[in-house]
Short mmCIF file of C-alpha atoms and ligand atoms in Angstrom, two decimals:
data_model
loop_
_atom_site.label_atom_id
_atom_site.label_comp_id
_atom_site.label_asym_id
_atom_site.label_seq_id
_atom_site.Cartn_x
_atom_site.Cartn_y
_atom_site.Cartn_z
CA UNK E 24 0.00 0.00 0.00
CA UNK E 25 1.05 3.82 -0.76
CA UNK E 26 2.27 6.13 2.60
CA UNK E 27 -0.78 7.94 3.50
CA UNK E 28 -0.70 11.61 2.32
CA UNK E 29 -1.86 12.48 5.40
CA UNK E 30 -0.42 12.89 9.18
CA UNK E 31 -3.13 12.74 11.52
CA UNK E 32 -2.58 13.38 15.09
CA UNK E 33 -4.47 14.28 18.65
CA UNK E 34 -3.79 16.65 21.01
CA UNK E 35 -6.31 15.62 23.93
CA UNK E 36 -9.36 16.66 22.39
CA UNK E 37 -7.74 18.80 18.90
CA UNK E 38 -7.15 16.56 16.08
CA UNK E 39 -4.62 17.51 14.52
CA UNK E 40 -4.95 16.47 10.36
CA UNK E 41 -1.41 17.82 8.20
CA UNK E 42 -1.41 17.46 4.27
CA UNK E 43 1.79 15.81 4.21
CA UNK E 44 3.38 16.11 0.56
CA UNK E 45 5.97 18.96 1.44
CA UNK E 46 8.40 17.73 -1.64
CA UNK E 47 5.27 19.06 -3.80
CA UNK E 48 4.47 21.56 -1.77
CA UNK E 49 1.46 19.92 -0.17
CA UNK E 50 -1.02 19.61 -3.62
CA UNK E 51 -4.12 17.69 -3.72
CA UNK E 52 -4.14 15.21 -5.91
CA UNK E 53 -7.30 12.71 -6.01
CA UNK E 54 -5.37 10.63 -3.54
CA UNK E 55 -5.21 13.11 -1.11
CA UNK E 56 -8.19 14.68 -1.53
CA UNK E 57 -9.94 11.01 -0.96
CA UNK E 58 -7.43 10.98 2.37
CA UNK E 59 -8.33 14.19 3.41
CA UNK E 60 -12.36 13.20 2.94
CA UNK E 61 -11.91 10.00 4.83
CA UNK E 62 -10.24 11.89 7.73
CA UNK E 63 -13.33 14.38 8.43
CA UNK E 64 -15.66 11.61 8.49
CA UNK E 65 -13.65 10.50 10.44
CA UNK E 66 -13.79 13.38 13.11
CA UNK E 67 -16.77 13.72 12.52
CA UNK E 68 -18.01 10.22 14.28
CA UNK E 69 -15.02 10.14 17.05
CA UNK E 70 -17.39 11.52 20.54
CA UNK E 71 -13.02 12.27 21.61
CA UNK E 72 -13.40 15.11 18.85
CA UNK E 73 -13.86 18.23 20.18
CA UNK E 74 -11.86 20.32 17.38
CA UNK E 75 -9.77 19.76 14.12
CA UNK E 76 -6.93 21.98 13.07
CA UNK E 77 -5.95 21.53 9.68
CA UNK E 78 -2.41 22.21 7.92
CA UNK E 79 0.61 21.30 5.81
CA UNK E 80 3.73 19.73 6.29
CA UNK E 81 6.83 21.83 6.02
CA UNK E 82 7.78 25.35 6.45
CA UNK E 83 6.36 26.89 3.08
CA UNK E 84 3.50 25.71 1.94
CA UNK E 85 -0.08 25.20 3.84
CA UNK E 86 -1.33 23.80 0.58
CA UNK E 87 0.38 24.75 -3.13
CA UNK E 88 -3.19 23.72 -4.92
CA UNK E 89 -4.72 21.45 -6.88
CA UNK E 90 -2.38 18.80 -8.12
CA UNK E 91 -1.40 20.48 -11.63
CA UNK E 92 0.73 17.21 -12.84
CA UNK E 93 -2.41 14.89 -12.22
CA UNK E 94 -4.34 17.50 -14.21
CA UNK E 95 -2.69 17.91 -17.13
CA UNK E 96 -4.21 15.86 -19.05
CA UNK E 97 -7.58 15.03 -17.85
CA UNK E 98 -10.79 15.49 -20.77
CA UNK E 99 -13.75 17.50 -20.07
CA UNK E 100 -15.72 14.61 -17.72
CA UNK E 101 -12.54 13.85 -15.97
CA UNK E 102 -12.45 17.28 -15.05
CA UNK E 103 -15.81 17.85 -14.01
CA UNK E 104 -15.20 15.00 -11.76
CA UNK E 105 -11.79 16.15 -10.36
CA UNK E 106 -13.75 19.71 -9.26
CA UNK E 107 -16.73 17.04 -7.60
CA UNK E 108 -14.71 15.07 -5.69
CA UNK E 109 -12.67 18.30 -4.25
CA UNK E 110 -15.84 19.95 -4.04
CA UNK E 111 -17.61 17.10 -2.15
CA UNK E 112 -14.74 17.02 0.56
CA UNK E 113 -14.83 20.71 1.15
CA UNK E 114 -18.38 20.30 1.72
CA UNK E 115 -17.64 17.40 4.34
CA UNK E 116 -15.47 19.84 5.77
CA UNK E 117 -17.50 22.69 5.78
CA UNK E 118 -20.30 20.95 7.31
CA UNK E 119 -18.53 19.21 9.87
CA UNK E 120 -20.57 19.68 13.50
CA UNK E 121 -17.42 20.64 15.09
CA UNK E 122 -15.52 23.76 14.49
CA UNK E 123 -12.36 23.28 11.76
CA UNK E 124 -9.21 25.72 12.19
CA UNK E 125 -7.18 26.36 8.74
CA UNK E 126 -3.61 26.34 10.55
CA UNK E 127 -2.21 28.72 7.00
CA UNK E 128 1.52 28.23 7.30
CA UNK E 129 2.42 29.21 3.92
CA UNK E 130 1.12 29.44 0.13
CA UNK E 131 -2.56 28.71 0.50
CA UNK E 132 -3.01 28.82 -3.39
CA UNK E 133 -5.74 27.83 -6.12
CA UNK E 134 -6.93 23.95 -4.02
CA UNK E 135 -5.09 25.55 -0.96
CA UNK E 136 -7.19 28.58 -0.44
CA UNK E 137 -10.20 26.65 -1.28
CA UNK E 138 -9.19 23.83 1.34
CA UNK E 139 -8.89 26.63 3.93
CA UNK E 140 -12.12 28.71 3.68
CA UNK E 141 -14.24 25.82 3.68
CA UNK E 142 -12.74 25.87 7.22
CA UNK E 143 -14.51 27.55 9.69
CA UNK E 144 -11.55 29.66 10.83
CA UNK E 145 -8.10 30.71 9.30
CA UNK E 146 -4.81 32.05 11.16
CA UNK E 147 -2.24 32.68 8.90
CA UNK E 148 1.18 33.11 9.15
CA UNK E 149 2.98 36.52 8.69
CA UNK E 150 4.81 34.47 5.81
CA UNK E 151 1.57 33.31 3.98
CA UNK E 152 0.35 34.03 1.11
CA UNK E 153 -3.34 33.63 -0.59
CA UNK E 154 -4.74 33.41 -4.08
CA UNK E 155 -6.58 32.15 -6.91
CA UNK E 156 -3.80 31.81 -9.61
CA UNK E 157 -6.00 29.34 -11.54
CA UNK E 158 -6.30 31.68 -14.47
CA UNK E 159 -2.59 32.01 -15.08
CA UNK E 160 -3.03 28.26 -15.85
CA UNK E 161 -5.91 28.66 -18.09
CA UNK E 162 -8.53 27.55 -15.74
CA UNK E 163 -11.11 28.72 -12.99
CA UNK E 164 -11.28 27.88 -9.51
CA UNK E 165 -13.09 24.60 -9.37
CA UNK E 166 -13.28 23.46 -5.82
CA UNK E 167 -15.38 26.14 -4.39
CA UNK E 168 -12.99 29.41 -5.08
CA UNK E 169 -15.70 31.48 -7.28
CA UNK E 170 -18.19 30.64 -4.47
CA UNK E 171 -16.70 30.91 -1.16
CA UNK E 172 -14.51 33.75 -1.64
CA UNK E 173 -17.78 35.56 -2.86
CA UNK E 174 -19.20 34.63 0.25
CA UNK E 175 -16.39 35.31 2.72
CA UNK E 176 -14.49 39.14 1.16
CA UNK E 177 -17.32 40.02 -1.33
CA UNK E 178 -17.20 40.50 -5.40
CA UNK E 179 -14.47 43.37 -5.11
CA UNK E 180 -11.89 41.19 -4.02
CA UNK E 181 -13.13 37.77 -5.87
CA UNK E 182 -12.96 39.42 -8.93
CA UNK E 183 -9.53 40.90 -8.33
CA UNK E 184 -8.14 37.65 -7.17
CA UNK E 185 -9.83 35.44 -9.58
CA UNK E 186 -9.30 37.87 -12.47
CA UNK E 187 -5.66 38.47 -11.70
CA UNK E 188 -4.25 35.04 -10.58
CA UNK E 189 -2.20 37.60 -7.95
CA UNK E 190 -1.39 36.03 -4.38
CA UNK E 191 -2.12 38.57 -1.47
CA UNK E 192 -0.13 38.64 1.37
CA UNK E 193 -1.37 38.11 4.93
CA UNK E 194 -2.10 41.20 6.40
CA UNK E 195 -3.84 42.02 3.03
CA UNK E 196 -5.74 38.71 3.51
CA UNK E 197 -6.68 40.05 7.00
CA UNK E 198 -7.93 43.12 5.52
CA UNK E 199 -10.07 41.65 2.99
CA UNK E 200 -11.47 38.93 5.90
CA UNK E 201 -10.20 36.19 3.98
CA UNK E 202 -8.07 35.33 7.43
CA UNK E 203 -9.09 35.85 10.92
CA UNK E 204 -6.01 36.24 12.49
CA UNK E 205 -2.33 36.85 11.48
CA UNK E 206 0.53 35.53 14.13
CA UNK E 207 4.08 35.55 13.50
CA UNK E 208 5.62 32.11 12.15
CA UNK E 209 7.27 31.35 14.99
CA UNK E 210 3.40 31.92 16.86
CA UNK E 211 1.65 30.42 14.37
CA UNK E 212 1.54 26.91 15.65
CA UNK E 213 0.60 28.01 19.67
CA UNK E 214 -1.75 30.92 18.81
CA UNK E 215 -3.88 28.13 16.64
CA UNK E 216 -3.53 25.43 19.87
CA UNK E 217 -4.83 27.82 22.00
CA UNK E 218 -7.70 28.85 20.03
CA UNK E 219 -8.34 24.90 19.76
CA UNK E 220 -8.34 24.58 22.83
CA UNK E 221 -10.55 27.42 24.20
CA UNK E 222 -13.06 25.94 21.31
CA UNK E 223 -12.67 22.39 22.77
CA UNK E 224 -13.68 23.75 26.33
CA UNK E 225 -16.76 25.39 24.93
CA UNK E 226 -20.17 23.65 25.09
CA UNK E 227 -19.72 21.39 21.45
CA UNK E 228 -23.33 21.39 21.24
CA UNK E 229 -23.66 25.06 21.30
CA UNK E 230 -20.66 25.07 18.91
CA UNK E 231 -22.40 22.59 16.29
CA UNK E 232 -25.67 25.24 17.02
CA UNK E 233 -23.80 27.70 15.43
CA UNK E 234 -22.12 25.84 12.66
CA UNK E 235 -25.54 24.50 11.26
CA UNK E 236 -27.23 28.43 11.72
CA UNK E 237 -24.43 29.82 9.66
CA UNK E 238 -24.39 26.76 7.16
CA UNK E 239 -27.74 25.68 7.18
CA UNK E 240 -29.57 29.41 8.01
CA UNK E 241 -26.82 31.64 6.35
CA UNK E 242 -27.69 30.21 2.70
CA UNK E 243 -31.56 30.82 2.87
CA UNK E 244 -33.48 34.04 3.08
CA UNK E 245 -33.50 36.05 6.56
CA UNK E 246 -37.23 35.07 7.49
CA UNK E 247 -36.16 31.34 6.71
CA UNK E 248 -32.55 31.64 8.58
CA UNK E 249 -34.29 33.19 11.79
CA UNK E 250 -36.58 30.73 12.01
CA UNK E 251 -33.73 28.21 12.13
CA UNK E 252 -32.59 30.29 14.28
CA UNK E 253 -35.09 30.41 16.47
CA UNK E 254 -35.33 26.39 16.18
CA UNK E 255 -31.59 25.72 17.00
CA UNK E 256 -32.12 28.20 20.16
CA UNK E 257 -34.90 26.64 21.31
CA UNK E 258 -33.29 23.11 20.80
CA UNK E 259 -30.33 24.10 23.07
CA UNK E 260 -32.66 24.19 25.73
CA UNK E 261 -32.85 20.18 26.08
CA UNK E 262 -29.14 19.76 26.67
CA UNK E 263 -27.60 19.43 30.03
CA UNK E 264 -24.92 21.60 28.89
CA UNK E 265 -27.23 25.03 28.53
CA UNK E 266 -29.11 24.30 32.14
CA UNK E 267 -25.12 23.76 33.42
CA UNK E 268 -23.82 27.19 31.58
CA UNK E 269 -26.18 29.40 32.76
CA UNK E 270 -26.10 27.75 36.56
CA UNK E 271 -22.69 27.73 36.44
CA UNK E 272 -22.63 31.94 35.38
CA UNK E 273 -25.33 32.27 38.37
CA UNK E 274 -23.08 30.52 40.76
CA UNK E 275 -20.03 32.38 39.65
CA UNK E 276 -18.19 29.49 38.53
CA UNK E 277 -16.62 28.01 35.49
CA UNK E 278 -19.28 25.62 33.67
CA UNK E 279 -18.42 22.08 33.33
CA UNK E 280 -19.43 20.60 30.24
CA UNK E 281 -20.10 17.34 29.42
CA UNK E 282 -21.54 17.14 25.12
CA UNK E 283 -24.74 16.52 26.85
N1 COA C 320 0.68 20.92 -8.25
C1 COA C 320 1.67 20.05 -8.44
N2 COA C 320 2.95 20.27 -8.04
C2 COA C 320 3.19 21.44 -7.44
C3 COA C 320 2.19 22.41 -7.20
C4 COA C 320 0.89 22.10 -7.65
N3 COA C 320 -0.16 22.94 -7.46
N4 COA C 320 2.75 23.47 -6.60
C5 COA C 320 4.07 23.18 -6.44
N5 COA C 320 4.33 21.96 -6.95
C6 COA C 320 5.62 21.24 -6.98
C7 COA C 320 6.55 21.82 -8.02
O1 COA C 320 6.25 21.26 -9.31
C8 COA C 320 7.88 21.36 -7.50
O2 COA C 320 8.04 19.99 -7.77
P1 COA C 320 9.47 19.43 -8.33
O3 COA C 320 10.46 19.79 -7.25
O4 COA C 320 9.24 17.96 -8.46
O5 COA C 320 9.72 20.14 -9.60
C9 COA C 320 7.69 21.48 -5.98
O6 COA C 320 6.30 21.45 -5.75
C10 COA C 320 8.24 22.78 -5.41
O7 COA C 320 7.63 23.86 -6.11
P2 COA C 320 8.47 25.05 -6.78
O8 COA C 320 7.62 25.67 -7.84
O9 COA C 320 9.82 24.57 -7.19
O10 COA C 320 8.63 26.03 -5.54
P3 COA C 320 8.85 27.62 -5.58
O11 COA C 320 9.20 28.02 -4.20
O12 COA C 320 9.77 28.01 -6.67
O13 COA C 320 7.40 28.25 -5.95
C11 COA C 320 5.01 28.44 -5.79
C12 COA C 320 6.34 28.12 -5.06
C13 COA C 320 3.87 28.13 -4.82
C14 COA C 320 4.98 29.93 -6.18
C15 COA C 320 4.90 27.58 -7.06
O14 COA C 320 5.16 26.22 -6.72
C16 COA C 320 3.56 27.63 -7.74
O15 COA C 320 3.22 28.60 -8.40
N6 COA C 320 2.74 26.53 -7.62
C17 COA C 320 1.49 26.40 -8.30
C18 COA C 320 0.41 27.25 -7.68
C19 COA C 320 -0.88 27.13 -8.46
O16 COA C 320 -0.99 27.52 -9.60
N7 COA C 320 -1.90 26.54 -7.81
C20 COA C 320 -3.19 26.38 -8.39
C21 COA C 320 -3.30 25.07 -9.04
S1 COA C 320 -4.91 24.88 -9.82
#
């Protein structure tokens, strides 16, 4: 059997997934991208999951793009296909019930930048840099880049970086709220674990609350979204956990909570 393309490790509760192809600079080809499906599902079903940080191997790339060698030569269907099955695991990402940190240590490019907004959050490193450079290739973004980046920094910048092929550095990535956070390099790695960790404390149910509002809620209209809204809140109120936060803020004390 081929080495696994990933490295998959847990910190207590963070799981910790890395893209590990550093001599390539961390690209998705199909066999990673089927890795990298297979590992959310995964998380998803392990109860010991509280939070998934996601990254790449080495010190320059988080993830260099779709594989261009495997797509060379692909025909029309085979291409369509490629963009499905990249698309599908970004989906599986996106609508994991626990929150996923994009850990951006380096060129987050074409695949890359795709792979990370379909995460819920992004820290980059000082040293990253972000774009869709598909066009200098003579394609289009084709695992989610059109529609996410719409979504997350608004037509302005999608059309510059889509249009342009130009990489952004991070601060200008911060700007535009394609990031969340910038830390130094040398930061990078325990800025992220702490913001792990603080999620992993948190009340998962109220977490996965929020993740289907935004995902679920956030693509309909506003009457239909606050009535999800309105559904999710009202469903927190049969877990233990929301009758032992707000007892636990009465009482002065730190909540315990138990994914109940
Ligand atoms: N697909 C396949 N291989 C890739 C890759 C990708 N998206 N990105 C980098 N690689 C490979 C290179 O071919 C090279 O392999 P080799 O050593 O076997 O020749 C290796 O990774 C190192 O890359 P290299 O280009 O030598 O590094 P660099 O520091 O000079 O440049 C980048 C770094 C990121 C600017 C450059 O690799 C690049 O432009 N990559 C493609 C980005 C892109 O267009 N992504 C969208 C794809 S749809």
């Amino acid at each position: 059997m081929s080495e696994s393309p990933l490295l998959i490790e847990d910190q207590g509760a963070v799981r910790v997934i890395t893209v590990n192809r550093p001599d390539k600079l961390n690209a998705l080809n199909s066999a990673t991208l089927d890795a990298l499906h297979h590992a959310f599902d995964d998380a998803a079903a392990d109860d010991a999951v509280r939070v998934v940080v996601l990254t790449g191997a080495g010190p320059k790339a988080f993830v260099a793009g779709a594989d261009i060698a495997e797509m060379a030569d692909l025909r029309p269907v085979e291409g369509r296909d490629f963009a499905l099955r990249g698309q599908a695991m970004m989906r599986r990402v996106e609508t994991l019930p626990k929150p996923v940190i994009a850990m951006v240590n380096g060129f987050a490019l074409g695949g890359g930048l795709e792979l990370a907004m379909c995460c819920h959050l992004r820290i980059a490193s000082d040293t990253a840099k972000v774009g869709q450079p598909e066009v200098n290739l003579g394609l289009i973004p084709g695992f989610g880049g059109t529609q996410r980046l719409l979504r997350l920094a608004g037509r302005a910048a999608t059309l510059e970086l889509c249009l342009t092929g130009a990489p952004v550095n991070a601060e200008r990535a911060l700007a535009l709220g394609i990031v969340n956070r910038v830390a130094p390099a040398a930061e990078l790695q325990a800025q992220t674990m702490a913001l792990a960790e603080q999620l992993a404390n948190a009340a998962p149910l109220a977490l996965r609350g929020v993740l289907d509002c935004i995902n679920t809620g956030g693509e309909s209209a506003i009457g239909e979204g606050l009535a999800f809204e309105a559904a999710q809140f009202g469903l927190m109120f049969a877990t233990e956990d929301m009758r032992e936060g707000t007892r636990a803020f009465l009482e002065r004390r730190k909540p315990e909570f138990k994914n109940r």
